């Protein structure tokens, strides 16, 4: 399995703060990256995908990609208690748009009111 | 986005027996994937299932233990054979519907006693 590393948690932030989640990957040829949110006892749900270097914003979420550094991050602005979940970084197998997806261990985020 | 119905949602099984997990997708998908998620851990890819061909297994997983069927573009099954307590886990199926991410079934929580 490809190596996908996430910053160790748990991460705890107050409501309204910015939560920063980080991920590094070992396969330099990887091209597609995803962030999933997983609530306790539920299956993962896709919240962001990113394919090009730079930032991609979607509402309160911003994904950042730096392929030279093999680094992906997710910023959650104006964090809400409902954002409390485990966030999984996933990397698509190199050279394929229909390939295997490899996951990091996840970072557990708690947003306290 | 595609919806995946997975069943059973949970089961308690005796060691030495087998359990077959089913996933039905509401649209045709080329690739389906099976993952295992042990408590507090991330998702580990078991195998990739293409319609009409043998599944491709990841290192550490073998067909005799985890036989997979993929009879058409909307359905797949995973069997966990000759179960032991170490097989207790959550099993998830996934499908890629387009280049924008993967959808997951609701998961099967398996306990082997």
PDB file of N, CA, C and O in Angstrom, chain A residues 2-3 5 16 20-21 24-25 30 33 35 44 50 54 57 60 66-67 73 76-77 81 83 88 93 99 101 111 113:
ATOM      1  N   UNK A   2       0.475   2.248  -0.737  1.00  0.00           N
ATOM      2  CA  UNK A   2       1.236   3.481  -0.770  1.00  0.00           C
ATOM      3  C   UNK A   2       1.172   4.134   0.596  1.00  0.00           C
ATOM      4  O   UNK A   2       0.208   4.007   1.337  1.00  0.00           O
ATOM      5  N   UNK A   3       2.240   4.920   0.925  1.00  0.00           N
ATOM      6  CA  UNK A   3       2.272   5.554   2.229  1.00  0.00           C
ATOM      7  C   UNK A   3       1.602   6.914   2.179  1.00  0.00           C
ATOM      8  O   UNK A   3       1.970   7.771   1.357  1.00  0.00           O
ATOM      9  N   UNK A   5       0.633   9.780   5.072  1.00  0.00           N
ATOM     10  CA  UNK A   5       0.810  10.103   6.474  1.00  0.00           C
ATOM     11  C   UNK A   5       0.017  11.358   6.817  1.00  0.00           C
ATOM     12  O   UNK A   5       0.049  12.338   6.074  1.00  0.00           O
ATOM     13  N   UNK A  16     -15.422  28.497  15.658  1.00  0.00           N
ATOM     14  CA  UNK A  16     -15.056  29.733  14.983  1.00  0.00           C
ATOM     15  C   UNK A  16     -13.595  29.813  14.568  1.00  0.00           C
ATOM     16  O   UNK A  16     -13.219  30.672  13.776  1.00  0.00           O
ATOM     17  N   UNK A  20      -6.540  23.128  10.908  1.00  0.00           N
ATOM     18  CA  UNK A  20      -5.567  22.818   9.854  1.00  0.00           C
ATOM     19  C   UNK A  20      -5.180  21.356   9.937  1.00  0.00           C
ATOM     20  O   UNK A  20      -4.676  20.890  10.956  1.00  0.00           O
ATOM     21  N   UNK A  21      -5.395  20.656   8.852  1.00  0.00           N
ATOM     22  CA  UNK A  21      -5.128  19.219   8.781  1.00  0.00           C
ATOM     23  C   UNK A  21      -4.090  18.982   7.680  1.00  0.00           C
ATOM     24  O   UNK A  21      -4.210  19.530   6.582  1.00  0.00           O
ATOM     25  N   UNK A  24       1.022  14.030   4.093  1.00  0.00           N
ATOM     26  CA  UNK A  24       2.112  13.842   3.141  1.00  0.00           C
ATOM     27  C   UNK A  24       1.980  12.464   2.508  1.00  0.00           C
ATOM     28  O   UNK A  24       1.376  11.559   3.084  1.00  0.00           O
ATOM     29  N   UNK A  25       2.542  12.334   1.311  1.00  0.00           N
ATOM     30  CA  UNK A  25       2.414  11.075   0.591  1.00  0.00           C
ATOM     31  C   UNK A  25       3.762  10.691  -0.007  1.00  0.00           C
ATOM     32  O   UNK A  25       4.609  11.543  -0.262  1.00  0.00           O
ATOM     33  N   UNK A  30       1.928  10.700  -7.833  1.00  0.00           N
ATOM     34  CA  UNK A  30       0.490  10.812  -7.561  1.00  0.00           C
ATOM     35  C   UNK A  30      -0.040  12.132  -8.071  1.00  0.00           C
ATOM     36  O   UNK A  30       0.638  13.166  -7.992  1.00  0.00           O
ATOM     37  N   UNK A  33      -5.903  13.853  -5.256  1.00  0.00           N
ATOM     38  CA  UNK A  33      -5.898  13.808  -3.807  1.00  0.00           C
ATOM     39  C   UNK A  33      -7.290  14.164  -3.290  1.00  0.00           C
ATOM     40  O   UNK A  33      -7.991  14.996  -3.878  1.00  0.00           O
ATOM     41  N   UNK A  35      -9.954  14.573   0.319  1.00  0.00           N
ATOM     42  CA  UNK A  35     -10.215  14.620   1.752  1.00  0.00           C
ATOM     43  C   UNK A  35     -11.602  14.067   2.012  1.00  0.00           C
ATOM     44  O   UNK A  35     -12.589  14.489   1.379  1.00  0.00           O
ATOM     45  N   UNK A  44     -17.014   6.914   5.199  1.00  0.00           N
ATOM     46  CA  UNK A  44     -16.405   8.175   4.769  1.00  0.00           C
ATOM     47  C   UNK A  44     -17.240   8.871   3.697  1.00  0.00           C
ATOM     48  O   UNK A  44     -17.845   8.228   2.837  1.00  0.00           O
ATOM     49  N   UNK A  50      -8.565  17.561  -5.017  1.00  0.00           N
ATOM     50  CA  UNK A  50      -7.645  18.546  -5.579  1.00  0.00           C
ATOM     51  C   UNK A  50      -6.651  17.833  -6.458  1.00  0.00           C
ATOM     52  O   UNK A  50      -6.176  16.735  -6.121  1.00  0.00           O
ATOM     53  N   UNK A  54      -1.599  24.413  -5.566  1.00  0.00           N
ATOM     54  CA  UNK A  54      -2.273  25.628  -5.165  1.00  0.00           C
ATOM     55  C   UNK A  54      -3.433  25.338  -4.240  1.00  0.00           C
ATOM     56  O   UNK A  54      -3.474  24.305  -3.589  1.00  0.00           O
ATOM     57  N   UNK A  57     -10.903  26.179  -3.032  1.00  0.00           N
ATOM     58  CA  UNK A  57     -11.822  26.556  -1.972  1.00  0.00           C
ATOM     59  C   UNK A  57     -13.235  26.071  -2.275  1.00  0.00           C
ATOM     60  O   UNK A  57     -13.697  26.106  -3.406  1.00  0.00           O
ATOM     61  N   UNK A  60     -16.452  26.718   3.437  1.00  0.00           N
ATOM     62  CA  UNK A  60     -15.519  26.923   4.549  1.00  0.00           C
ATOM     63  C   UNK A  60     -14.260  26.068   4.421  1.00  0.00           C
ATOM     64  O   UNK A  60     -13.357  26.161   5.242  1.00  0.00           O
ATOM     65  N   UNK A  66       0.807  20.845  -2.710  1.00  0.00           N
ATOM     66  CA  UNK A  66       2.167  21.174  -3.119  1.00  0.00           C
ATOM     67  C   UNK A  66       2.833  19.877  -3.530  1.00  0.00           C
ATOM     68  O   UNK A  66       3.303  19.106  -2.688  1.00  0.00           O
ATOM     69  N   UNK A  67       2.856  19.618  -4.824  1.00  0.00           N
ATOM     70  CA  UNK A  67       3.377  18.334  -5.309  1.00  0.00           C
ATOM     71  C   UNK A  67       4.885  18.237  -5.116  1.00  0.00           C
ATOM     72  O   UNK A  67       5.408  17.150  -4.895  1.00  0.00           O
ATOM     73  N   UNK A  73      -3.029  19.689   2.311  1.00  0.00           N
ATOM     74  CA  UNK A  73      -3.612  20.126   3.575  1.00  0.00           C
ATOM     75  C   UNK A  73      -5.081  20.491   3.378  1.00  0.00           C
ATOM     76  O   UNK A  73      -5.534  20.715   2.248  1.00  0.00           O
ATOM     77  N   UNK A  76     -10.178  24.283   7.561  1.00  0.00           N
ATOM     78  CA  UNK A  76     -11.603  24.468   7.817  1.00  0.00           C
ATOM     79  C   UNK A  76     -11.748  25.793   8.555  1.00  0.00           C
ATOM     80  O   UNK A  76     -11.282  25.939   9.696  1.00  0.00           O
ATOM     81  N   UNK A  77     -12.347  26.754   7.892  1.00  0.00           N
ATOM     82  CA  UNK A  77     -12.540  28.068   8.508  1.00  0.00           C
ATOM     83  C   UNK A  77     -13.848  28.087   9.285  1.00  0.00           C
ATOM     84  O   UNK A  77     -14.784  27.323   8.995  1.00  0.00           O
ATOM     85  N   UNK A  81     -19.081  22.887  15.695  1.00  0.00           N
ATOM     86  CA  UNK A  81     -19.123  21.586  16.392  1.00  0.00           C
ATOM     87  C   UNK A  81     -19.515  20.434  15.464  1.00  0.00           C
ATOM     88  O   UNK A  81     -19.053  19.307  15.658  1.00  0.00           O
ATOM     89  N   UNK A  83     -18.434  19.948  12.650  1.00  0.00           N
ATOM     90  CA  UNK A  83     -17.247  19.518  11.910  1.00  0.00           C
ATOM     91  C   UNK A  83     -16.458  18.462  12.677  1.00  0.00           C
ATOM     92  O   UNK A  83     -15.494  17.899  12.145  1.00  0.00           O
ATOM     93  N   UNK A  88      -9.891  12.062   6.738  1.00  0.00           N
ATOM     94  CA  UNK A  88      -9.005  11.119   6.071  1.00  0.00           C
ATOM     95  C   UNK A  88      -8.470  11.714   4.781  1.00  0.00           C
ATOM     96  O   UNK A  88      -9.237  12.200   3.944  1.00  0.00           O
ATOM     97  N   UNK A  93      -3.913   6.154  -6.850  1.00  0.00           N
ATOM     98  CA  UNK A  93      -2.792   5.443  -7.458  1.00  0.00           C
ATOM     99  C   UNK A  93      -2.249   6.197  -8.662  1.00  0.00           C
ATOM    100  O   UNK A  93      -3.007   6.698  -9.494  1.00  0.00           O
ATOM    101  N   UNK A  99      -8.293   4.076 -10.490  1.00  0.00           N
ATOM    102  CA  UNK A  99      -7.335   3.260  -9.772  1.00  0.00           C
ATOM    103  C   UNK A  99      -7.631   3.162  -8.309  1.00  0.00           C
ATOM    104  O   UNK A  99      -8.700   3.524  -7.813  1.00  0.00           O
ATOM    105  N   UNK A 101      -7.341   3.801  -4.329  1.00  0.00           N
ATOM    106  CA  UNK A 101      -7.266   4.950  -3.446  1.00  0.00           C
ATOM    107  C   UNK A 101      -6.650   4.488  -2.131  1.00  0.00           C
ATOM    108  O   UNK A 101      -7.121   3.518  -1.525  1.00  0.00           O
ATOM    109  N   UNK A 111     -14.322  20.106  17.642  1.00  0.00           N
ATOM    110  CA  UNK A 111     -14.592  21.532  17.717  1.00  0.00           C
ATOM    111  C   UNK A 111     -15.493  21.761  18.915  1.00  0.00           C
ATOM    112  O   UNK A 111     -16.624  21.267  18.968  1.00  0.00           O
ATOM    113  N   UNK A 113     -17.636  24.096  21.644  1.00  0.00           N
ATOM    114  CA  UNK A 113     -18.406  25.349  21.613  1.00  0.00           C
ATOM    115  C   UNK A 113     -17.842  26.378  22.583  1.00  0.00           C
ATOM    116  O   UNK A 113     -17.195  26.066  23.564  1.00  0.00           O
TER     117      UNK A 113
END
